[in-house]
PDB file of C-alpha atoms in Angstrom:
ATOM      1  CA  GLY A 608     -21.200  -5.909 -10.255  1.00 53.00           C
ATOM      2  CA  GLU A 609     -18.699  -8.566  -9.172  1.00 51.00           C
ATOM      3  CA  SER A 610     -15.048  -9.290  -9.899  1.00 43.00           C
ATOM      4  CA  VAL A 611     -13.545 -12.735  -9.673  1.00 37.00           C
ATOM      5  CA  GLY A 612     -10.129 -13.209  -8.123  1.00 35.00           C
ATOM      6  CA  LEU A 613      -7.109 -11.274  -9.221  1.00 40.00           C
ATOM      7  CA  HIS A 614      -7.426 -12.315 -12.859  1.00 45.00           C
ATOM      8  CA  LEU A 615     -10.210  -9.867 -13.649  1.00 50.00           C
ATOM      9  CA  PRO A 616      -8.670  -6.537 -12.771  1.00 81.00           C
ATOM     10  CA  THR A 617     -11.581  -4.288 -13.723  1.00 91.00           C
ATOM     11  CA  LEU A 618     -15.129  -3.869 -12.445  1.00 95.00           C
ATOM     12  CA  SER A 619     -17.767  -1.608 -13.952  1.00 96.00           C
ATOM     13  CA  VAL A 620     -20.795  -0.871 -11.784  1.00 97.00           C
ATOM     14  CA  GLN A 621     -23.870   1.306 -12.141  1.00 97.00           C
ATOM     15  CA  GLU A 622     -24.159   4.152  -9.670  1.00 98.00           C
ATOM     16  CA  GLY A 623     -26.401   3.093  -6.817  1.00 97.00           C
ATOM     17  CA  ASP A 624     -25.758  -0.623  -7.258  1.00 97.00           C
ATOM     18  CA  ASN A 625     -23.759  -2.717  -4.835  1.00 97.00           C
ATOM     19  CA  SER A 626     -20.178  -3.676  -5.709  1.00 96.00           C
ATOM     20  CA  ILE A 627     -18.376  -6.844  -4.756  1.00 96.00           C
ATOM     21  CA  ILE A 628     -14.611  -7.040  -5.099  1.00 96.00           C
ATOM     22  CA  ASN A 629     -12.964 -10.395  -4.553  1.00 94.00           C
ATOM     23  CA  CYS A 630      -9.462 -11.362  -3.527  1.00 93.00           C
ATOM     24  CA  ALA A 631      -7.628 -14.638  -3.012  1.00 91.00           C
ATOM     25  CA  TYR A 632      -4.790 -14.713  -0.518  1.00 89.00           C
ATOM     26  CA  SER A 633      -1.994 -17.182  -0.039  1.00 84.00           C
ATOM     27  CA  ASN A 634      -0.516 -16.948   3.454  1.00 81.00           C
ATOM     28  CA  SER A 635      -2.367 -18.964   6.096  1.00 81.00           C
ATOM     29  CA  ALA A 636      -0.289 -17.249   8.793  1.00 85.00           C
ATOM     30  CA  SER A 637      -1.684 -13.800   8.045  1.00 87.00           C
ATOM     31  CA  ASP A 638      -3.024 -12.239  11.223  1.00 88.00           C
ATOM     32  CA  TYR A 639      -5.274  -9.727   9.569  1.00 91.00           C
ATOM     33  CA  PHE A 640      -6.405  -8.514   6.175  1.00 94.00           C
ATOM     34  CA  ILE A 641      -6.934  -5.004   4.921  1.00 95.00           C
ATOM     35  CA  TRP A 642      -8.645  -3.300   2.030  1.00 96.00           C
ATOM     36  CA  TYR A 643      -7.088  -0.165   0.573  1.00 97.00           C
ATOM     37  CA  LYS A 644      -8.447   2.291  -1.970  1.00 97.00           C
ATOM     38  CA  GLN A 645      -6.130   4.162  -4.306  1.00 96.00           C
ATOM     39  CA  GLU A 646      -7.344   7.113  -6.337  1.00 96.00           C
ATOM     40  CA  SER A 647      -5.382   8.386  -9.302  1.00 93.00           C
ATOM     41  CA  GLY A 648      -2.265  10.270  -8.258  1.00 93.00           C
ATOM     42  CA  LYS A 649      -2.663   9.452  -4.581  1.00 95.00           C
ATOM     43  CA  GLY A 650      -1.328   6.934  -2.121  1.00 96.00           C
ATOM     44  CA  PRO A 651      -3.376   3.965  -0.922  1.00 97.00           C
ATOM     45  CA  GLN A 652      -5.985   4.823   1.694  1.00 97.00           C
ATOM     46  CA  PHE A 653      -7.132   2.428   4.401  1.00 96.00           C
ATOM     47  CA  ILE A 654     -10.769   1.351   4.119  1.00 97.00           C
ATOM     48  CA  ILE A 655     -11.338  -1.469   6.565  1.00 97.00           C
ATOM     49  CA  ASP A 656      -9.537  -4.391   8.117  1.00 95.00           C
ATOM     50  CA  ILE A 657     -10.535  -7.749   9.547  1.00 96.00           C
ATOM     51  CA  ARG A 658      -8.726 -10.004  11.988  1.00 94.00           C
ATOM     52  CA  SER A 659      -8.057 -13.563  10.924  1.00 93.00           C
ATOM     53  CA  ASN A 660     -10.322 -14.877  13.713  1.00 94.00           C
ATOM     54  CA  MET A 661     -13.352 -13.051  12.298  1.00 96.00           C
ATOM     55  CA  ASP A 662     -15.452 -13.798   9.235  1.00 96.00           C
ATOM     56  CA  LYS A 663     -17.301 -10.522   8.780  1.00 98.00           C
ATOM     57  CA  ARG A 664     -16.842  -6.886   9.620  1.00 98.00           C
ATOM     58  CA  GLN A 665     -18.944  -3.899   8.662  1.00 97.00           C
ATOM     59  CA  GLY A 666     -18.021  -0.279   8.228  1.00 95.00           C
ATOM     60  CA  GLN A 667     -19.716   2.689   6.698  1.00 94.00           C
ATOM     61  CA  ARG A 668     -21.228   1.376   3.416  1.00 96.00           C
ATOM     62  CA  VAL A 669     -18.588  -1.361   3.315  1.00 98.00           C
ATOM     63  CA  THR A 670     -18.540  -4.957   4.488  1.00 98.00           C
ATOM     64  CA  VAL A 671     -15.569  -7.283   4.414  1.00 98.00           C
ATOM     65  CA  LEU A 672     -16.048 -11.039   4.397  1.00 97.00           C
ATOM     66  CA  LEU A 673     -13.306 -13.540   5.147  1.00 96.00           C
ATOM     67  CA  ASN A 674     -13.464 -17.222   4.238  1.00 95.00           C
ATOM     68  CA  LYS A 675     -10.366 -18.890   5.611  1.00 92.00           C
ATOM     69  CA  THR A 676     -11.382 -22.306   4.295  1.00 92.00           C
ATOM     70  CA  VAL A 677     -10.858 -21.207   0.715  1.00 93.00           C
ATOM     71  CA  LYS A 678      -8.532 -18.277   1.495  1.00 92.00           C
ATOM     72  CA  HIS A 679     -10.910 -15.748   0.061  1.00 94.00           C
ATOM     73  CA  LEU A 680     -11.614 -12.157   0.984  1.00 95.00           C
ATOM     74  CA  SER A 681     -14.278  -9.839  -0.399  1.00 97.00           C
ATOM     75  CA  LEU A 682     -15.223  -6.205  -0.083  1.00 97.00           C
ATOM     76  CA  GLN A 683     -18.826  -5.190  -0.573  1.00 98.00           C
ATOM     77  CA  ILE A 684     -19.643  -1.560  -1.220  1.00 98.00           C
ATOM     78  CA  ALA A 685     -23.278  -0.600  -0.794  1.00 98.00           C
ATOM     79  CA  ALA A 686     -24.932   1.979  -3.034  1.00 97.00           C
ATOM     80  CA  THR A 687     -21.804   2.655  -5.076  1.00 97.00           C
ATOM     81  CA  GLN A 688     -21.094   6.319  -5.738  1.00 97.00           C
ATOM     82  CA  PRO A 689     -18.940   8.083  -8.361  1.00 96.00           C
ATOM     83  CA  GLY A 690     -16.398   8.818  -5.618  1.00 96.00           C
ATOM     84  CA  ASP A 691     -15.880   5.084  -5.201  1.00 97.00           C
ATOM     85  CA  SER A 692     -14.136   4.900  -8.576  1.00 97.00           C
ATOM     86  CA  ALA A 693     -10.572   3.848  -7.765  1.00 97.00           C
ATOM     87  CA  VAL A 694      -8.233   0.875  -7.614  1.00 96.00           C
ATOM     88  CA  TYR A 695      -8.940  -1.414  -4.665  1.00 97.00           C
ATOM     89  CA  PHE A 696      -6.233  -3.574  -3.130  1.00 95.00           C
ATOM     90  CA  CYS A 697      -6.533  -6.362  -0.650  1.00 94.00           C
ATOM     91  CA  ALA A 698      -3.522  -6.839   1.581  1.00 93.00           C
ATOM     92  CA  GLU A 699      -2.555  -9.499   4.053  1.00 91.00           C
ATOM     93  CA  ASN A 700      -0.558  -8.665   7.140  1.00 88.00           C
ATOM     94  CA  PHE A 701       1.817 -11.115   8.765  1.00 81.00           C
ATOM     95  CA  ASN A 702       4.827 -11.057  11.065  1.00 79.00           C
ATOM     96  CA  ASP A 703       3.129  -8.087  12.752  1.00 78.00           C
ATOM     97  CA  TYR A 704       4.168  -5.567  10.113  1.00 82.00           C
ATOM     98  CA  LYS A 705       4.520  -7.095   6.647  1.00 83.00           C
ATOM     99  CA  LEU A 706       1.771  -5.997   4.280  1.00 86.00           C
ATOM    100  CA  SER A 707       1.594  -8.037   1.092  1.00 88.00           C
ATOM    101  CA  PHE A 708      -0.622  -6.373  -1.498  1.00 90.00           C
ATOM    102  CA  GLY A 709      -2.679  -8.027  -4.215  1.00 88.00           C
ATOM    103  CA  ALA A 710      -2.648  -6.833  -7.815  1.00 88.00           C
ATOM    104  CA  GLY A 711      -5.656  -4.541  -7.425  1.00 91.00           C
ATOM    105  CA  THR A 712      -9.092  -4.200  -9.036  1.00 94.00           C
ATOM    106  CA  THR A 713     -10.046  -1.064 -10.922  1.00 95.00           C
ATOM    107  CA  VAL A 714     -13.623  -0.047 -10.118  1.00 97.00           C
ATOM    108  CA  THR A 715     -15.395   2.305 -12.507  1.00 97.00           C
ATOM    109  CA  VAL A 716     -18.778   3.707 -11.522  1.00 97.00           C
ATOM    110  CA  ARG A 717     -21.159   4.485 -14.402  1.00 96.00           C
ATOM    111  CA  ALA A 718     -23.531   7.395 -13.977  1.00 91.00           C
TER     112      ALA A 718
ATOM    113  CA  ASP B 153      -1.977  16.607  11.139  1.00 66.00           C
ATOM    114  CA  ALA B 154      -0.866  17.042   7.526  1.00 83.00           C
ATOM    115  CA  GLY B 155      -0.391  13.338   7.036  1.00 95.00           C
ATOM    116  CA  VAL B 156       2.712  11.659   5.635  1.00 98.00           C
ATOM    117  CA  ILE B 157       4.661  14.166   3.591  1.00 98.00           C
ATOM    118  CA  GLN B 158       6.913  13.098   0.739  1.00 98.00           C
ATOM    119  CA  SER B 159       9.190  15.158  -1.443  1.00 98.00           C
ATOM    120  CA  PRO B 160       9.661  15.687  -4.254  1.00 98.00           C
ATOM    121  CA  ARG B 161       6.342  14.715  -5.861  1.00 97.00           C
ATOM    122  CA  HIS B 162       8.032  14.191  -9.195  1.00 98.00           C
ATOM    123  CA  GLU B 163      11.662  13.554 -10.073  1.00 98.00           C
ATOM    124  CA  VAL B 164      13.205  13.145 -13.492  1.00 98.00           C
ATOM    125  CA  THR B 165      16.863  12.239 -13.557  1.00 98.00           C
ATOM    126  CA  GLU B 166      19.438  10.822 -15.908  1.00 98.00           C
ATOM    127  CA  MET B 167      20.760   7.318 -15.595  1.00 98.00           C
ATOM    128  CA  GLY B 168      23.743   7.175 -13.276  1.00 98.00           C
ATOM    129  CA  GLN B 169      22.697  10.113 -11.144  1.00 98.00           C
ATOM    130  CA  GLU B 170      21.997   9.923  -7.428  1.00 98.00           C
ATOM    131  CA  VAL B 171      18.390  10.297  -6.329  1.00 98.00           C
ATOM    132  CA  THR B 172      17.189  11.044  -2.801  1.00 98.00           C
ATOM    133  CA  LEU B 173      13.564  10.705  -1.799  1.00 98.00           C
ATOM    134  CA  ARG B 174      12.357  12.198   1.455  1.00 98.00           C
ATOM    135  CA  CYS B 175       9.610  11.360   3.916  1.00 98.00           C
ATOM    136  CA  LYS B 176       8.166  12.960   7.020  1.00 98.00           C
ATOM    137  CA  PRO B 177       5.942  10.478   8.879  1.00 98.00           C
ATOM    138  CA  ILE B 178       2.957  11.388  11.004  1.00 97.00           C
ATOM    139  CA  SER B 179       4.027  12.626  14.416  1.00 96.00           C
ATOM    140  CA  GLY B 180       3.822   9.906  17.029  1.00 94.00           C
ATOM    141  CA  HIS B 181       3.971   7.014  14.581  1.00 95.00           C
ATOM    142  CA  ASN B 182       6.734   4.561  15.408  1.00 93.00           C
ATOM    143  CA  SER B 183       6.693   2.455  12.228  1.00 94.00           C
ATOM    144  CA  LEU B 184       7.786   3.654   8.803  1.00 96.00           C
ATOM    145  CA  PHE B 185       7.657   1.830   5.496  1.00 96.00           C
ATOM    146  CA  TRP B 186       9.001   2.499   2.003  1.00 97.00           C
ATOM    147  CA  TYR B 187       7.085   0.926  -0.871  1.00 97.00           C
ATOM    148  CA  ARG B 188       7.614   0.913  -4.622  1.00 97.00           C
ATOM    149  CA  GLN B 189       4.713   0.678  -7.083  1.00 96.00           C
ATOM    150  CA  THR B 190       4.992  -0.379 -10.716  1.00 93.00           C
ATOM    151  CA  MET B 191       2.489  -1.741 -13.190  1.00 88.00           C
ATOM    152  CA  MET B 192       4.407  -4.983 -13.501  1.00 86.00           C
ATOM    153  CA  ARG B 193       5.087  -5.733  -9.834  1.00 87.00           C
ATOM    154  CA  GLY B 194       2.406  -3.788  -7.989  1.00 90.00           C
ATOM    155  CA  LEU B 195       3.155  -2.508  -4.485  1.00 93.00           C
ATOM    156  CA  GLU B 196       6.352  -3.918  -3.035  1.00 93.00           C
ATOM    157  CA  LEU B 197       7.698  -3.356   0.469  1.00 94.00           C
ATOM    158  CA  LEU B 198      11.278  -2.125   0.273  1.00 97.00           C
ATOM    159  CA  ILE B 199      12.169  -1.512   3.907  1.00 96.00           C
ATOM    160  CA  TYR B 200      10.540  -1.272   7.326  1.00 95.00           C
ATOM    161  CA  PHE B 201      11.747   0.831  10.274  1.00 95.00           C
ATOM    162  CA  ASN B 202      10.525   0.482  13.838  1.00 94.00           C
ATOM    163  CA  ASN B 203      11.514   3.207  16.299  1.00 95.00           C
ATOM    164  CA  ASN B 204      13.988   4.529  13.708  1.00 96.00           C
ATOM    165  CA  VAL B 205      15.759   1.171  13.427  1.00 96.00           C
ATOM    166  CA  PRO B 206      15.716  -0.793  10.138  1.00 96.00           C
ATOM    167  CA  ILE B 207      14.018  -4.099  10.903  1.00 94.00           C
ATOM    168  CA  ASP B 208      13.497  -5.618   7.482  1.00 94.00           C
ATOM    169  CA  ASP B 209      15.313  -4.498   4.340  1.00 95.00           C
ATOM    170  CA  SER B 210      14.849  -7.742   2.426  1.00 94.00           C
ATOM    171  CA  GLY B 211      12.816  -5.917  -0.210  1.00 94.00           C
ATOM    172  CA  MET B 212      15.588  -3.496  -1.149  1.00 96.00           C
ATOM    173  CA  PRO B 213      16.427  -4.507  -4.714  1.00 89.00           C
ATOM    174  CA  GLU B 214      20.171  -3.998  -4.769  1.00 87.00           C
ATOM    175  CA  ASP B 215      23.060  -2.316  -3.052  1.00 93.00           C
ATOM    176  CA  ARG B 216      22.276   0.751  -5.118  1.00 97.00           C
ATOM    177  CA  PHE B 217      19.344   1.343  -2.778  1.00 98.00           C
ATOM    178  CA  SER B 218      19.808   2.587   0.770  1.00 98.00           C
ATOM    179  CA  ALA B 219      17.466   4.031   3.377  1.00 98.00           C
ATOM    180  CA  LYS B 220      18.020   5.929   6.580  1.00 98.00           C
ATOM    181  CA  MET B 221      15.913   7.207   9.440  1.00 98.00           C
ATOM    182  CA  PRO B 222      18.088   9.541  11.508  1.00 97.00           C
ATOM    183  CA  ASN B 223      15.192  10.551  13.758  1.00 96.00           C
ATOM    184  CA  ALA B 224      11.502   9.900  14.309  1.00 96.00           C
ATOM    185  CA  SER B 225      10.406  12.660  11.943  1.00 96.00           C
ATOM    186  CA  PHE B 226      12.496  12.042   8.850  1.00 97.00           C
ATOM    187  CA  SER B 227      13.548   9.276   6.495  1.00 98.00           C
ATOM    188  CA  THR B 228      15.332   9.125   3.159  1.00 98.00           C
ATOM    189  CA  LEU B 229      15.532   6.576   0.370  1.00 98.00           C
ATOM    190  CA  LYS B 230      18.569   6.947  -1.833  1.00 98.00           C
ATOM    191  CA  ILE B 231      19.344   5.345  -5.177  1.00 98.00           C
ATOM    192  CA  GLN B 232      22.933   5.596  -6.388  1.00 97.00           C
ATOM    193  CA  PRO B 233      23.485   5.176  -9.289  1.00 97.00           C
ATOM    194  CA  SER B 234      19.958   5.288 -10.683  1.00 97.00           C
ATOM    195  CA  GLU B 235      18.880   3.143 -13.639  1.00 97.00           C
ATOM    196  CA  PRO B 236      15.856   3.346 -15.978  1.00 97.00           C
ATOM    197  CA  ARG B 237      14.347   0.236 -14.363  1.00 96.00           C
ATOM    198  CA  ASP B 238      14.116   2.159 -11.088  1.00 97.00           C
ATOM    199  CA  SER B 239      11.373   4.284 -12.626  1.00 98.00           C
ATOM    200  CA  ALA B 240       8.317   3.847 -10.400  1.00 97.00           C
ATOM    201  CA  VAL B 241       6.193   5.579  -7.786  1.00 98.00           C
ATOM    202  CA  TYR B 242       7.778   5.379  -4.356  1.00 98.00           C
ATOM    203  CA  PHE B 243       5.540   5.606  -1.320  1.00 98.00           C
ATOM    204  CA  CYS B 244       6.339   6.203   2.301  1.00 98.00           C
ATOM    205  CA  ALA B 245       3.858   5.069   4.942  1.00 97.00           C
ATOM    206  CA  SER B 246       3.738   5.342   8.712  1.00 96.00           C
ATOM    207  CA  ARG B 247       1.781   3.608  11.426  1.00 94.00           C
ATOM    208  CA  SER B 248       1.403   3.769  15.168  1.00 91.00           C
ATOM    209  CA  ARG B 249       1.760   0.793  17.458  1.00 82.00           C
ATOM    210  CA  GLN B 250      -1.899   0.878  18.458  1.00 79.00           C
ATOM    211  CA  THR B 251      -3.417   0.484  15.025  1.00 84.00           C
ATOM    212  CA  THR B 252      -3.357  -1.683  11.939  1.00 86.00           C
ATOM    213  CA  GLU B 253      -3.860   1.321   9.684  1.00 91.00           C
ATOM    214  CA  ALA B 254      -0.851   2.462   7.702  1.00 93.00           C
ATOM    215  CA  PHE B 255      -1.058   6.005   6.327  1.00 96.00           C
ATOM    216  CA  PHE B 256       0.523   6.540   2.942  1.00 97.00           C
ATOM    217  CA  GLY B 257       2.036   9.694   1.526  1.00 98.00           C
ATOM    218  CA  GLN B 258       1.194  11.025  -1.936  1.00 97.00           C
ATOM    219  CA  GLY B 259       4.227   9.294  -3.389  1.00 98.00           C
ATOM    220  CA  THR B 260       7.191  10.374  -5.477  1.00 98.00           C
ATOM    221  CA  ARG B 261       7.015   9.553  -9.178  1.00 98.00           C
ATOM    222  CA  LEU B 262      10.563   8.821 -10.273  1.00 98.00           C
ATOM    223  CA  THR B 263      11.539   8.721 -13.926  1.00 98.00           C
ATOM    224  CA  VAL B 264      15.087   7.729 -14.846  1.00 98.00           C
ATOM    225  CA  VAL B 265      15.971   8.444 -18.463  1.00 98.00           C
TER     226      VAL B 265
END
């Protein structure tokens, strides 16, 4: 499954499939970008980050891609599991500490 | 470590009353943030402390909001007087100098009636 920008706030994906969550950012001066996961009733939880001088970074089952030309960020989740159901936020960090969060994409995993 | 601890988890108060939200950051973290989350505005940074000193409070909505960090292990966010539009989930987060990862607390859900 794939979401497009911040205007499609929900993503439904079959368990075991790969998920792609997209995000457009606005600040060219951002020094790094972060993906957060927020489960119901909990605070956001750090997933992975990427420096602005990189274009790809991999973690455990997750990959973040950064395209600075079009100011686009994506999070790929491999083999999506029921525990991946949550709201996912991209955030851009600038001025060393300021985190500006996107609107979020709700991911629902179908069994 | 128990993570960032916020209290109370839920608060219901009447309009005009004073509300105080509390936060205990992770030991050793030198940066502390207060965020507010609503459906309409998403996650907004209210104030940022570095080494207990307020660095950026440009996100604090009005003079009714104030925040303090008297020491490295405690911070408060106060709203006086509270209004229904202050209803939101308020998060505290902390971070160490050596990492980009900010750790969030469970949040305080504030309802002003």
